[in-house]
Amino acid sequence: MDVLKTNGVRRTNWGRWGESDELGALNLLTPERVLAALQIPKTGKTYSLSIPIQRSGVPNFEYRGTPMRLTTMNHTDEYMAQANGGVPGVGASEDQLIMPSHTSTHMDSLCHVYSDSTIYNGYPHDSVSSYGGAAKCSIDKVGGFAGRGVLIDVAAALGTNCLAPDHVITPDELRTALAAQKVELAAGDLVLIRTGWIEAFLANPGDTMPQPGLGLDAATFLAGHDVSLVGADNSAIEAIPFDQGVYLGGHIVLLVDHGIHLVENLNLQELSADKCYEFFLSIGALKITGGTASPVTPVAIG
Amino acid sequence: MDVLKTNGVRRTNWGRWGESDELGALNLLTPERVLAALQIPKTGKTYSLSIPIQRSGVPNFEYRGTPMRLTTMNHTDEYMAQANGGVPGVGASEDQLIMPSHTSTHMDSLCHVYSDSTIYNGYPHDSVSSYGGAAKCSIDKVGGFAGRGVLIDVAAALGTNCLAPDHVITPDELRTALAAQKVELAAGDLVLIRTGWIEAFLANPGDTMPQPGLGLDAATFLAGHDVSLVGADNSAIEAIPFDQGVYLGGHIVLLVDHGIHLVENLNLQELSADKCYEFFLSIGALKITGGTASPVTPVAIG
Amino acid sequence: MDVLKTNGVRRTNWGRWGESDELGALNLLTPERVLAALQIPKTGKTYSLSIPIQRSGVPNFEYRGTPMRLTTMNHTDEYMAQANGGVPGVGASEDQLIMPSHTSTHMDSLCHVYSDSTIYNGYPHDSVSSYGGAAKCSIDKVGGFAGRGVLIDVAAALGTNCLAPDHVITPDELRTALAAQKVELAAGDLVLIRTGWIEAFLANPGDTMPQPGLGLDAATFLAGHDVSLVGADNSAIEAIPFDQGVYLGGHIVLLVDHGIHLVENLNLQELSADKCYEFFLSIGALKITGGTASPVTPVAIG
Amino acid sequence: MDVLKTNGVRRTNWGRWGESDELGALNLLTPERVLAALQIPKTGKTYSLSIPIQRSGVPNFEYRGTPMRLTTMNHTDEYMAQANGGVPGVGASEDQLIMPSHTSTHMDSLCHVYSDSTIYNGYPHDSVSSYGGAAKCSIDKVGGFAGRGVLIDVAAALGTNCLAPDHVITPDELRTALAAQKVELAAGDLVLIRTGWIEAFLANPGDTMPQPGLGLDAATFLAGHDVSLVGADNSAIEAIPFDQGVYLGGHIVLLVDHGIHLVENLNLQELSADKCYEFFLSIGALKITGGTASPVTPVAIG
């Protein structure tokens, strides 16, 4: 923790939006910024930034369990439709989802990680109970939001399809990529970092670790630009193993200290292919009462 | 089924976008229409149109099972963080979701309902297998999309907070509401119907049936306007019990015959309170491989 | 808690089988007692003492969620068999279980309830973590066991099919029933109490509360006879609402203080009909690592 | 299928216990045989023949999903107890199970496998619907039963701790083991085959295939002895890959043709260590309505 304590940016956003705030840097998404973001798109092309939700072929950690779609009913149960007045040949198919909230493309709640036994804004870590879930900073407090999306295509800037598995992204690399893209960060931005990792994994599923991702300084760099959200096409935003050995250090800098929500396991391939670096972005988090995360399909318009 | 067969609009959209189409009326969301929709918002206010995902106090049918968020880990498992290099006081909370895909605010896939043993575009009803799910027209084919949203506030037009439980909405009522709102429907619109039902249920949870909703003629009216999507603040878009006793008749007209996706259990209260009848709307369906539906939080910007 | 503290029998069994014991009164099931129990049966008739595991028509409390059997695969997935070398017409059906451990017919682990922040034998209540489950006295420590089963048919002794919903069973009623049955309790017995409640519920499913069951003195009476296990044909062994207003008082007397495992939601109808009061009984608890309970089908032989 | 058709023993038991029978060879467990089995035990020692139910370290096939015990509530939710009248320091811990029915130690229903599109006794394979599960030969028809248990310790007879992964057990090997054990098979026996495989897997979890197990002739040999049940300490009773390339051939001989229930993933280590070859065995299958299998902890008494 010494590494974090000496970086001078710890907990800058605690109290910034009031003692009872649970939204963090999403407070920066003012109506003015939303209206401005709506003016960005030029092509009207829509991008879905999520990966499939399925049992295999996608990144997951074993301790979380297998994401499953199970069939609740289908045509083999047509007798049920007929028992309710359906004529032969008419029926419905339904399913049941069983999935870890932190697998697939998902958004972390501000309650997801704690440090010094506190989550964002100083709420105690034990405000998450087993049955009730998170009493503070849960995902249902978020719902839907939108703003200016910015892609920082680190992989492209470094001339590769995929960063090396042990690559730790530095502030200089972020600056280099932004300069190459001719894009500047602004307060309230929804920033998406491309490492290329998930594209390589989906093409050839294998080990889920190590993974390239943000280093501690890069996380601090983004927080310093007062962004509203950070996303990436890997499983934890930050590099795994953790930069400088600080367990969940990138989460602590962004989520805990700055109240910046995170989106993981994004698919940024199509945005990259189109060199679409600035776009309108909307995310509709599910209102899971007490939830520590929500699966999402972020919608970008270029 | 005679009712449906004689209405003269059956299956108009089959083959319209090709023999292998699985998107239906979402094909109407051209980049031009998306760009036009981005110009609608005036206030920049963002609306989340979903209801909570939780065990009780929300509409659900018993046969679907209880939606549950279960805690996978929290501070009581901090020993796991420490086993991976965490210092005392640092840890993470995660959860597991178990939920019917057709409960809460959700979007039906085009494969959800079949009639004459076929789903939209003529694919056979048994293209939904138990393990594999839907091979055709599953929700993962959809992902995210956006366009012009239109609220038809039937409850407000009829001068009530909530339509009577047995109210069957007619085309005339839709016309009356649109006229009162000074809004006209256009091809590609994402149309949301407000009955007020879900607001009454959330305020005082009780029976899930009967419910006010679209009648068969109203469904046909909307299909006739070439809309891309129909949503409502009830559990089935259409009235329950079904209009004229036609089992899933509204679904058959819209979903099966016209390839128009449906969104159910919406919360339209805030849009109604603001008299926000025209807006930008984006929806990010989860890419559940083979899925018959996806929970969603539609994001509207007024 | 004063009620419990003054009854003079608190925590008699703590330390009785050692400081590290996690089995409680099941320690009384010595090989000698098992061999003796094998000599009880006269007819060789086998009884299954469990109720169905299904979504409805069985007792369950809403907060626990709906027990579900979902089809993982069936004949609609025969293509999977063929992909693995199966010939047409050959395949398999499998399912997935989602169920609360404390619904249906189940056995409580000794860790299930705590009092004064401790479970049986003085282990702390926070030895149950969210991810890991119970570190002490979990159901996997139990597995299978067998011994002398004794039915105390209180309903029959009181001349009714089902005790009144608010009936609190007293020690005298237990004595009366045993005398009428000409059976005496002995150390190590597996005692099953019949109220008739579950038979009435299964015949006509309705409210799950109130329920007849053991009062505090009756629980103390059974503990005083040094029995190994107490089961009943209701949802909590004890009466609900709780006798004398002591929350989980019967569980505290039996489970916490005496280390006596409990089995709930038994079906004792057939044993009662046959007036089979003494029998061989075996129970195979599932070895759910860290589990607080296990669904079981106890097997009696008369 | 030619291999099976030419072995001359196909479908011998269809119709043997009536056209509407759903129990198969369990019909052989007459009261007389049960009473006789109760006289077998000499030591009174109780054996639990199941393996743990947990996320990892146990055999499972990925397509089935991860078995999970999730905490529904524990001491972090004590506020719930207090809301219902509990005093501070009193509460309960509960969990939720999510598990494939065919993982861990489990018993296959007679509906589990079909051949020529029929299950045991000629019921059609599509009597298993998605929502309803199996209408015929489901596990809830079985419940609890007991009889004479016989261990055939093939590994010990062949002088090894564990058969080679590609070992296919022959009738001669079964005869050799029985002769070495001085035990003879009789009608109605519950026969358990020990390969040693699961002990090796639990000690050092690795690949789940290949696995030693019964060959087709050995399955036919056991069926020819009119046994009631066959169990083994591997995942499919039969060898994987399947003997002679017949997909699920051992299941077809035993389950489909002879109505002989199967129990898989048994732990027979302790019985083997004690050279306990003949014993009383009871199994309490959970009454999962429509289920294709049930997790079980068989209880043996030596």
PDB file of N, CA and C in Angstrom, chain A residues 1 31 39 48 50 53-54 63-64 69 71 75 78 87 89 91-99 101 112 114 116-117 128 130-131 133 144 282 285 287 289 292 297, chain B residues 1 39 48 50 53-54 63-64 69 71 75 78 87 89 91-99 101 112 114 116-117 128 130-131 133 144 282 285 287 289 292 297:
ATOM      1  N   MET A   1       0.821  -1.210   0.000  1.00  0.00           N
ATOM      2  CA  MET A   1       0.000   0.000   0.000  1.00  0.00           C
ATOM      3  C   MET A   1       0.855   1.261   0.000  1.00  0.00           C
ATOM      4  N   PRO A  31     -26.018  17.409 -18.006  1.00  0.00           N
ATOM      5  CA  PRO A  31     -26.823  17.505 -19.236  1.00  0.00           C
ATOM      6  C   PRO A  31     -26.063  18.231 -20.357  1.00  0.00           C
ATOM      7  N   GLN A  39     -23.494  15.436 -30.287  1.00  0.00           N
ATOM      8  CA  GLN A  39     -23.083  16.095 -31.537  1.00  0.00           C
ATOM      9  C   GLN A  39     -21.823  15.484 -32.145  1.00  0.00           C
ATOM     10  N   SER A  48     -21.594  -2.354 -30.909  1.00  0.00           N
ATOM     11  CA  SER A  48     -21.871  -3.095 -29.665  1.00  0.00           C
ATOM     12  C   SER A  48     -20.539  -3.514 -29.086  1.00  0.00           C
ATOM     13  N   SER A  50     -19.716  -5.417 -26.454  1.00  0.00           N
ATOM     14  CA  SER A  50     -19.657  -6.549 -25.527  1.00  0.00           C
ATOM     15  C   SER A  50     -19.253  -7.850 -26.215  1.00  0.00           C
ATOM     16  N   ILE A  53     -22.057 -13.950 -23.915  1.00  0.00           N
ATOM     17  CA  ILE A  53     -22.255 -14.588 -22.614  1.00  0.00           C
ATOM     18  C   ILE A  53     -22.539 -16.053 -22.896  1.00  0.00           C
ATOM     19  N   GLN A  54     -21.561 -16.885 -22.609  1.00  0.00           N
ATOM     20  CA  GLN A  54     -21.703 -18.310 -22.894  1.00  0.00           C
ATOM     21  C   GLN A  54     -20.747 -19.093 -22.009  1.00  0.00           C
ATOM     22  N   TYR A  63     -13.113 -19.655 -10.202  1.00  0.00           N
ATOM     23  CA  TYR A  63     -13.774 -19.506  -8.899  1.00  0.00           C
ATOM     24  C   TYR A  63     -15.137 -18.822  -9.020  1.00  0.00           C
ATOM     25  N   ARG A  64     -15.374 -18.192 -10.166  1.00  0.00           N
ATOM     26  CA  ARG A  64     -16.651 -17.496 -10.342  1.00  0.00           C
ATOM     27  C   ARG A  64     -17.765 -18.415 -10.832  1.00  0.00           C
ATOM     28  N   ARG A  69     -26.762 -20.176 -19.801  1.00  0.00           N
ATOM     29  CA  ARG A  69     -28.138 -19.940 -20.241  1.00  0.00           C
ATOM     30  C   ARG A  69     -28.791 -21.297 -20.283  1.00  0.00           C
ATOM     31  N   THR A  71     -32.427 -23.512 -20.755  1.00  0.00           N
ATOM     32  CA  THR A  71     -33.766 -23.384 -21.315  1.00  0.00           C
ATOM     33  C   THR A  71     -34.828 -23.674 -20.253  1.00  0.00           C
ATOM     34  N   HIS A  75     -40.401 -25.596 -27.355  1.00  0.00           N
ATOM     35  CA  HIS A  75     -41.516 -26.271 -28.034  1.00  0.00           C
ATOM     36  C   HIS A  75     -41.856 -27.630 -27.436  1.00  0.00           C
ATOM     37  N   GLU A  78     -45.072 -27.397 -25.312  1.00  0.00           N
ATOM     38  CA  GLU A  78     -46.209 -26.718 -25.916  1.00  0.00           C
ATOM     39  C   GLU A  78     -47.528 -27.050 -25.220  1.00  0.00           C
ATOM     40  N   VAL A  87     -53.550 -22.590 -29.338  1.00  0.00           N
ATOM     41  CA  VAL A  87     -53.899 -23.600 -30.338  1.00  0.00           C
ATOM     42  C   VAL A  87     -52.633 -24.362 -30.704  1.00  0.00           C
ATOM     43  N   GLY A  89     -49.365 -25.565 -32.380  1.00  0.00           N
ATOM     44  CA  GLY A  89     -48.435 -24.823 -33.222  1.00  0.00           C
ATOM     45  C   GLY A  89     -48.021 -23.494 -32.629  1.00  0.00           C
ATOM     46  N   GLY A  91     -46.556 -21.410 -29.211  1.00  0.00           N
ATOM     47  CA  GLY A  91     -45.890 -21.578 -27.925  1.00  0.00           C
ATOM     48  C   GLY A  91     -44.780 -20.565 -27.748  1.00  0.00           C
ATOM     49  N   ALA A  92     -44.050 -20.708 -26.654  1.00  0.00           N
ATOM     50  CA  ALA A  92     -42.996 -19.757 -26.331  1.00  0.00           C
ATOM     51  C   ALA A  92     -41.760 -20.480 -25.837  1.00  0.00           C
ATOM     52  N   SER A  93     -40.603 -19.857 -26.040  1.00  0.00           N
ATOM     53  CA  SER A  93     -39.344 -20.359 -25.517  1.00  0.00           C
ATOM     54  C   SER A  93     -38.803 -19.328 -24.520  1.00  0.00           C
ATOM     55  N   GLU A  94     -38.337 -19.799 -23.378  1.00  0.00           N
ATOM     56  CA  GLU A  94     -37.786 -18.908 -22.355  1.00  0.00           C
ATOM     57  C   GLU A  94     -36.533 -19.530 -21.766  1.00  0.00           C
ATOM     58  N   ASP A  95     -35.708 -18.695 -21.151  1.00  0.00           N
ATOM     59  CA  ASP A  95     -34.536 -19.273 -20.516  1.00  0.00           C
ATOM     60  C   ASP A  95     -34.268 -18.670 -19.146  1.00  0.00           C
ATOM     61  N   GLN A  96     -33.306 -19.278 -18.476  1.00  0.00           N
ATOM     62  CA  GLN A  96     -32.878 -18.890 -17.138  1.00  0.00           C
ATOM     63  C   GLN A  96     -31.389 -18.578 -17.238  1.00  0.00           C
ATOM     64  N   LEU A  97     -30.973 -17.477 -16.632  1.00  0.00           N
ATOM     65  CA  LEU A  97     -29.557 -17.116 -16.651  1.00  0.00           C
ATOM     66  C   LEU A  97     -28.932 -17.392 -15.291  1.00  0.00           C
ATOM     67  N   ILE A  98     -27.759 -17.981 -15.315  1.00  0.00           N
ATOM     68  CA  ILE A  98     -26.969 -18.161 -14.096  1.00  0.00           C
ATOM     69  C   ILE A  98     -25.595 -17.634 -14.441  1.00  0.00           C
ATOM     70  N   MET A  99     -25.227 -16.514 -13.864  1.00  0.00           N
ATOM     71  CA  MET A  99     -23.943 -15.958 -14.269  1.00  0.00           C
ATOM     72  C   MET A  99     -23.300 -15.104 -13.185  1.00  0.00           C
ATOM     73  N   SER A 101     -21.638 -11.914 -11.819  1.00  0.00           N
ATOM     74  CA  SER A 101     -21.824 -10.530 -12.260  1.00  0.00           C
ATOM     75  C   SER A 101     -20.522  -9.929 -12.782  1.00  0.00           C
ATOM     76  N   HIS A 112     -17.428  -2.507  -5.281  1.00  0.00           N
ATOM     77  CA  HIS A 112     -16.791  -3.790  -5.627  1.00  0.00           C
ATOM     78  C   HIS A 112     -15.485  -4.032  -4.870  1.00  0.00           C
ATOM     79  N   TYR A 114     -12.607  -2.715  -1.820  1.00  0.00           N
ATOM     80  CA  TYR A 114     -12.356  -1.854  -0.663  1.00  0.00           C
ATOM     81  C   TYR A 114     -10.877  -1.864  -0.303  1.00  0.00           C
ATOM     82  N   ASP A 116      -8.222  -0.246   3.000  1.00  0.00           N
ATOM     83  CA  ASP A 116      -8.328   0.266   4.371  1.00  0.00           C
ATOM     84  C   ASP A 116      -9.736   0.034   4.909  1.00  0.00           C
ATOM     85  N   SER A 117     -10.314  -1.104   4.505  1.00  0.00           N
ATOM     86  CA  SER A 117     -11.660  -1.499   4.956  1.00  0.00           C
ATOM     87  C   SER A 117     -12.752  -0.502   4.626  1.00  0.00           C
ATOM     88  N   VAL A 128     -21.592  -4.392   2.763  1.00  0.00           N
ATOM     89  CA  VAL A 128     -22.019  -5.459   1.861  1.00  0.00           C
ATOM     90  C   VAL A 128     -22.331  -6.699   2.702  1.00  0.00           C
ATOM     91  N   SER A 130     -24.369 -10.564   3.100  1.00  0.00           N
ATOM     92  CA  SER A 130     -24.540 -11.697   2.185  1.00  0.00           C
ATOM     93  C   SER A 130     -25.911 -11.696   1.524  1.00  0.00           C
ATOM     94  N   TYR A 131     -26.953 -11.558   2.309  1.00  0.00           N
ATOM     95  CA  TYR A 131     -28.292 -11.607   1.722  1.00  0.00           C
ATOM     96  C   TYR A 131     -28.649 -10.285   1.057  1.00  0.00           C
ATOM     97  N   GLY A 133     -26.707  -7.808   0.035  1.00  0.00           N
ATOM     98  CA  GLY A 133     -25.784  -7.215  -0.919  1.00  0.00           C
ATOM     99  C   GLY A 133     -25.310  -5.865  -0.417  1.00  0.00           C
ATOM    100  N   GLY A 144     -28.787   3.850 -16.242  1.00  0.00           N
ATOM    101  CA  GLY A 144     -28.233   4.212 -17.536  1.00  0.00           C
ATOM    102  C   GLY A 144     -27.600   5.586 -17.535  1.00  0.00           C
ATOM    103  N   SER A 282     -23.294   5.168 -24.694  1.00  0.00           N
ATOM    104  CA  SER A 282     -24.301   5.012 -23.636  1.00  0.00           C
ATOM    105  C   SER A 282     -24.211   3.612 -23.046  1.00  0.00           C
ATOM    106  N   ALA A 285     -26.643   0.088 -17.224  1.00  0.00           N
ATOM    107  CA  ALA A 285     -26.394  -0.934 -16.198  1.00  0.00           C
ATOM    108  C   ALA A 285     -27.730  -1.462 -15.678  1.00  0.00           C
ATOM    109  N   LYS A 287     -30.397  -2.650 -13.050  1.00  0.00           N
ATOM    110  CA  LYS A 287     -30.627  -2.186 -11.668  1.00  0.00           C
ATOM    111  C   LYS A 287     -30.737  -3.366 -10.710  1.00  0.00           C
ATOM    112  N   THR A 289     -30.526  -4.861  -7.466  1.00  0.00           N
ATOM    113  CA  THR A 289     -30.541  -4.305  -6.112  1.00  0.00           C
ATOM    114  C   THR A 289     -29.393  -4.884  -5.277  1.00  0.00           C
ATOM    115  N   THR A 292     -22.918  -5.784  -7.040  1.00  0.00           N
ATOM    116  CA  THR A 292     -21.544  -5.300  -7.089  1.00  0.00           C
ATOM    117  C   THR A 292     -21.064  -5.081  -8.521  1.00  0.00           C
ATOM    118  N   THR A 297     -23.966  -4.254 -22.355  1.00  0.00           N
ATOM    119  CA  THR A 297     -23.532  -4.093 -23.738  1.00  0.00           C
ATOM    120  C   THR A 297     -23.482  -2.592 -24.009  1.00  0.00           C
TER     121      THR A 297
ATOM    122  N   MET B   1     -56.932 -18.558 -33.814  1.00  0.00           N
ATOM    123  CA  MET B   1     -56.030 -18.074 -34.865  1.00  0.00           C
ATOM    124  C   MET B   1     -56.798 -17.430 -36.025  1.00  0.00           C
ATOM    125  N   GLN B  39     -30.272  14.221 -32.868  1.00  0.00           N
ATOM    126  CA  GLN B  39     -30.587  15.660 -32.862  1.00  0.00           C
ATOM    127  C   GLN B  39     -31.856  15.992 -32.085  1.00  0.00           C
ATOM    128  N   SER B  48     -33.373   6.373 -17.090  1.00  0.00           N
ATOM    129  CA  SER B  48     -33.196   4.917 -17.030  1.00  0.00           C
ATOM    130  C   SER B  48     -34.581   4.301 -16.994  1.00  0.00           C
ATOM    131  N   SER B  50     -35.646   1.158 -16.635  1.00  0.00           N
ATOM    132  CA  SER B  50     -35.821  -0.195 -16.092  1.00  0.00           C
ATOM    133  C   SER B  50     -36.286  -0.190 -14.641  1.00  0.00           C
ATOM    134  N   ILE B  53     -34.010  -5.307 -10.289  1.00  0.00           N
ATOM    135  CA  ILE B  53     -33.906  -6.766 -10.346  1.00  0.00           C
ATOM    136  C   ILE B  53     -33.724  -7.242  -8.919  1.00  0.00           C
ATOM    137  N   GLN B  54     -34.758  -7.825  -8.365  1.00  0.00           N
ATOM    138  CA  GLN B  54     -34.715  -8.264  -6.970  1.00  0.00           C
ATOM    139  C   GLN B  54     -35.756  -9.351  -6.754  1.00  0.00           C
ATOM    140  N   TYR B  63     -43.901 -19.412 -12.257  1.00  0.00           N
ATOM    141  CA  TYR B  63     -43.285 -20.525 -12.985  1.00  0.00           C
ATOM    142  C   TYR B  63     -41.877 -20.188 -13.468  1.00  0.00           C
ATOM    143  N   ARG B  64     -41.546 -18.897 -13.459  1.00  0.00           N
ATOM    144  CA  ARG B  64     -40.207 -18.501 -13.925  1.00  0.00           C
ATOM    145  C   ARG B  64     -39.151 -18.589 -12.841  1.00  0.00           C
ATOM    146  N   ARG B  69     -29.916 -12.214  -6.611  1.00  0.00           N
ATOM    147  CA  ARG B  69     -28.516 -11.811  -6.561  1.00  0.00           C
ATOM    148  C   ARG B  69     -27.957 -12.477  -5.325  1.00  0.00           C
ATOM    149  N   THR B  71     -24.472 -13.363  -2.989  1.00  0.00           N
ATOM    150  CA  THR B  71     -23.106 -12.904  -2.778  1.00  0.00           C
ATOM    151  C   THR B  71     -22.118 -14.044  -2.992  1.00  0.00           C
ATOM    152  N   HIS B  75     -16.396  -9.149   2.334  1.00  0.00           N
ATOM    153  CA  HIS B  75     -15.307  -8.954   3.300  1.00  0.00           C
ATOM    154  C   HIS B  75     -15.090 -10.157   4.210  1.00  0.00           C
ATOM    155  N   GLU B  78     -11.965 -12.130   3.121  1.00  0.00           N
ATOM    156  CA  GLU B  78     -10.759 -11.352   2.856  1.00  0.00           C
ATOM    157  C   GLU B  78      -9.504 -12.222   2.859  1.00  0.00           C
ATOM    158  N   VAL B  87      -3.003  -6.908   1.186  1.00  0.00           N
ATOM    159  CA  VAL B  87      -2.672  -6.530   2.562  1.00  0.00           C
ATOM    160  C   VAL B  87      -3.973  -6.494   3.357  1.00  0.00           C
ATOM    161  N   GLY B  89      -7.237  -5.377   5.090  1.00  0.00           N
ATOM    162  CA  GLY B  89      -8.084  -4.225   4.802  1.00  0.00           C
ATOM    163  C   GLY B  89      -8.431  -4.072   3.337  1.00  0.00           C
ATOM    164  N   GLY B  91      -9.884  -5.957  -0.194  1.00  0.00           N
ATOM    165  CA  GLY B  91     -10.616  -7.111  -0.691  1.00  0.00           C
ATOM    166  C   GLY B  91     -11.656  -6.714  -1.709  1.00  0.00           C
ATOM    167  N   ALA B  92     -12.451  -7.684  -2.140  1.00  0.00           N
ATOM    168  CA  ALA B  92     -13.452  -7.440  -3.173  1.00  0.00           C
ATOM    169  C   ALA B  92     -14.757  -8.136  -2.830  1.00  0.00           C
ATOM    170  N   SER B  93     -15.846  -7.572  -3.321  1.00  0.00           N
ATOM    171  CA  SER B  93     -17.169  -8.183  -3.192  1.00  0.00           C
ATOM    172  C   SER B  93     -17.675  -8.528  -4.594  1.00  0.00           C
ATOM    173  N   GLU B  94     -18.211  -9.716  -4.745  1.00  0.00           N
ATOM    174  CA  GLU B  94     -18.740 -10.143  -6.039  1.00  0.00           C
ATOM    175  C   GLU B  94     -20.058 -10.874  -5.826  1.00  0.00           C
ATOM    176  N   ASP B  95     -20.853 -10.950  -6.893  1.00  0.00           N
ATOM    177  CA  ASP B  95     -22.082 -11.700  -6.744  1.00  0.00           C
ATOM    178  C   ASP B  95     -22.375 -12.598  -7.942  1.00  0.00           C
ATOM    179  N   GLN B  96     -23.400 -13.401  -7.778  1.00  0.00           N
ATOM    180  CA  GLN B  96     -23.867 -14.361  -8.775  1.00  0.00           C
ATOM    181  C   GLN B  96     -25.324 -14.026  -9.056  1.00  0.00           C
ATOM    182  N   LEU B  97     -25.680 -13.994 -10.328  1.00  0.00           N
ATOM    183  CA  LEU B  97     -27.061 -13.702 -10.691  1.00  0.00           C
ATOM    184  C   LEU B  97     -27.758 -14.984 -11.126  1.00  0.00           C
ATOM    185  N   ILE B  98     -28.967 -15.169 -10.648  1.00  0.00           N
ATOM    186  CA  ILE B  98     -29.822 -16.265 -11.112  1.00  0.00           C
ATOM    187  C   ILE B  98     -31.141 -15.613 -11.456  1.00  0.00           C
ATOM    188  N   MET B  99     -31.451 -15.552 -12.737  1.00  0.00           N
ATOM    189  CA  MET B  99     -32.678 -14.839 -13.080  1.00  0.00           C
ATOM    190  C   MET B  99     -33.300 -15.336 -14.375  1.00  0.00           C
ATOM    191  N   SER B 101     -34.787 -14.909 -17.909  1.00  0.00           N
ATOM    192  CA  SER B 101     -34.485 -13.870 -18.898  1.00  0.00           C
ATOM    193  C   SER B 101     -35.722 -13.035 -19.230  1.00  0.00           C
ATOM    194  N   HIS B 112     -38.603 -15.825 -29.473  1.00  0.00           N
ATOM    195  CA  HIS B 112     -39.311 -16.094 -28.208  1.00  0.00           C
ATOM    196  C   HIS B 112     -40.661 -16.790 -28.409  1.00  0.00           C
ATOM    197  N   TYR B 114     -43.566 -18.626 -31.163  1.00  0.00           N
ATOM    198  CA  TYR B 114     -43.794 -19.203 -32.479  1.00  0.00           C
ATOM    199  C   TYR B 114     -45.282 -19.413 -32.710  1.00  0.00           C
ATOM    200  N   ASP B 116     -47.941 -21.350 -35.820  1.00  0.00           N
ATOM    201  CA  ASP B 116     -47.868 -22.319 -36.923  1.00  0.00           C
ATOM    202  C   ASP B 116     -46.495 -23.003 -36.922  1.00  0.00           C
ATOM    203  N   SER B 117     -45.982 -23.233 -35.706  1.00  0.00           N
ATOM    204  CA  SER B 117     -44.690 -23.910 -35.515  1.00  0.00           C
ATOM    205  C   SER B 117     -43.523 -23.213 -36.193  1.00  0.00           C
ATOM    206  N   VAL B 128     -34.912 -24.063 -31.523  1.00  0.00           N
ATOM    207  CA  VAL B 128     -34.519 -23.816 -30.125  1.00  0.00           C
ATOM    208  C   VAL B 128     -34.333 -25.166 -29.442  1.00  0.00           C
ATOM    209  N   SER B 130     -32.602 -27.502 -26.153  1.00  0.00           N
ATOM    210  CA  SER B 130     -32.474 -27.249 -24.717  1.00  0.00           C
ATOM    211  C   SER B 130     -31.075 -26.765 -24.344  1.00  0.00           C
ATOM    212  N   TYR B 131     -30.057 -27.467 -24.789  1.00  0.00           N
ATOM    213  CA  TYR B 131     -28.701 -27.071 -24.412  1.00  0.00           C
ATOM    214  C   TYR B 131     -28.230 -25.879 -25.239  1.00  0.00           C
ATOM    215  N   GLY B 133     -29.942 -23.674 -27.003  1.00  0.00           N
ATOM    216  CA  GLY B 133     -30.777 -22.485 -27.104  1.00  0.00           C
ATOM    217  C   GLY B 133     -31.179 -22.232 -28.540  1.00  0.00           C
ATOM    218  N   GLY B 144     -26.371  -3.998 -29.311  1.00  0.00           N
ATOM    219  CA  GLY B 144     -26.843  -2.645 -29.021  1.00  0.00           C
ATOM    220  C   GLY B 144     -27.391  -1.946 -30.246  1.00  0.00           C
ATOM    221  N   SER B 282     -31.412   4.430 -26.589  1.00  0.00           N
ATOM    222  CA  SER B 282     -30.468   3.360 -26.932  1.00  0.00           C
ATOM    223  C   SER B 282     -30.678   2.184 -25.996  1.00  0.00           C
ATOM    224  N   ALA B 285     -28.723  -4.782 -25.608  1.00  0.00           N
ATOM    225  CA  ALA B 285     -29.088  -6.156 -25.219  1.00  0.00           C
ATOM    226  C   ALA B 285     -27.820  -6.963 -24.955  1.00  0.00           C
ATOM    227  N   LYS B 287     -25.355 -10.010 -25.068  1.00  0.00           N
ATOM    228  CA  LYS B 287     -25.156 -11.006 -26.126  1.00  0.00           C
ATOM    229  C   LYS B 287     -25.173 -12.422 -25.551  1.00  0.00           C
ATOM    230  N   THR B 289     -25.617 -15.969 -25.808  1.00  0.00           N
ATOM    231  CA  THR B 289     -25.622 -16.882 -26.946  1.00  0.00           C
ATOM    232  C   THR B 289     -26.832 -17.815 -26.896  1.00  0.00           C
ATOM    233  N   THR B 292     -33.278 -16.243 -25.531  1.00  0.00           N
ATOM    234  CA  THR B 292     -34.616 -15.872 -25.990  1.00  0.00           C
ATOM    235  C   THR B 292     -35.011 -14.483 -25.513  1.00  0.00           C
ATOM    236  N   THR B 297     -31.501  -2.172 -19.455  1.00  0.00           N
ATOM    237  CA  THR B 297     -31.864  -0.855 -18.951  1.00  0.00           C
ATOM    238  C   THR B 297     -31.790   0.102 -20.134  1.00  0.00           C
TER     239      THR B 297
END
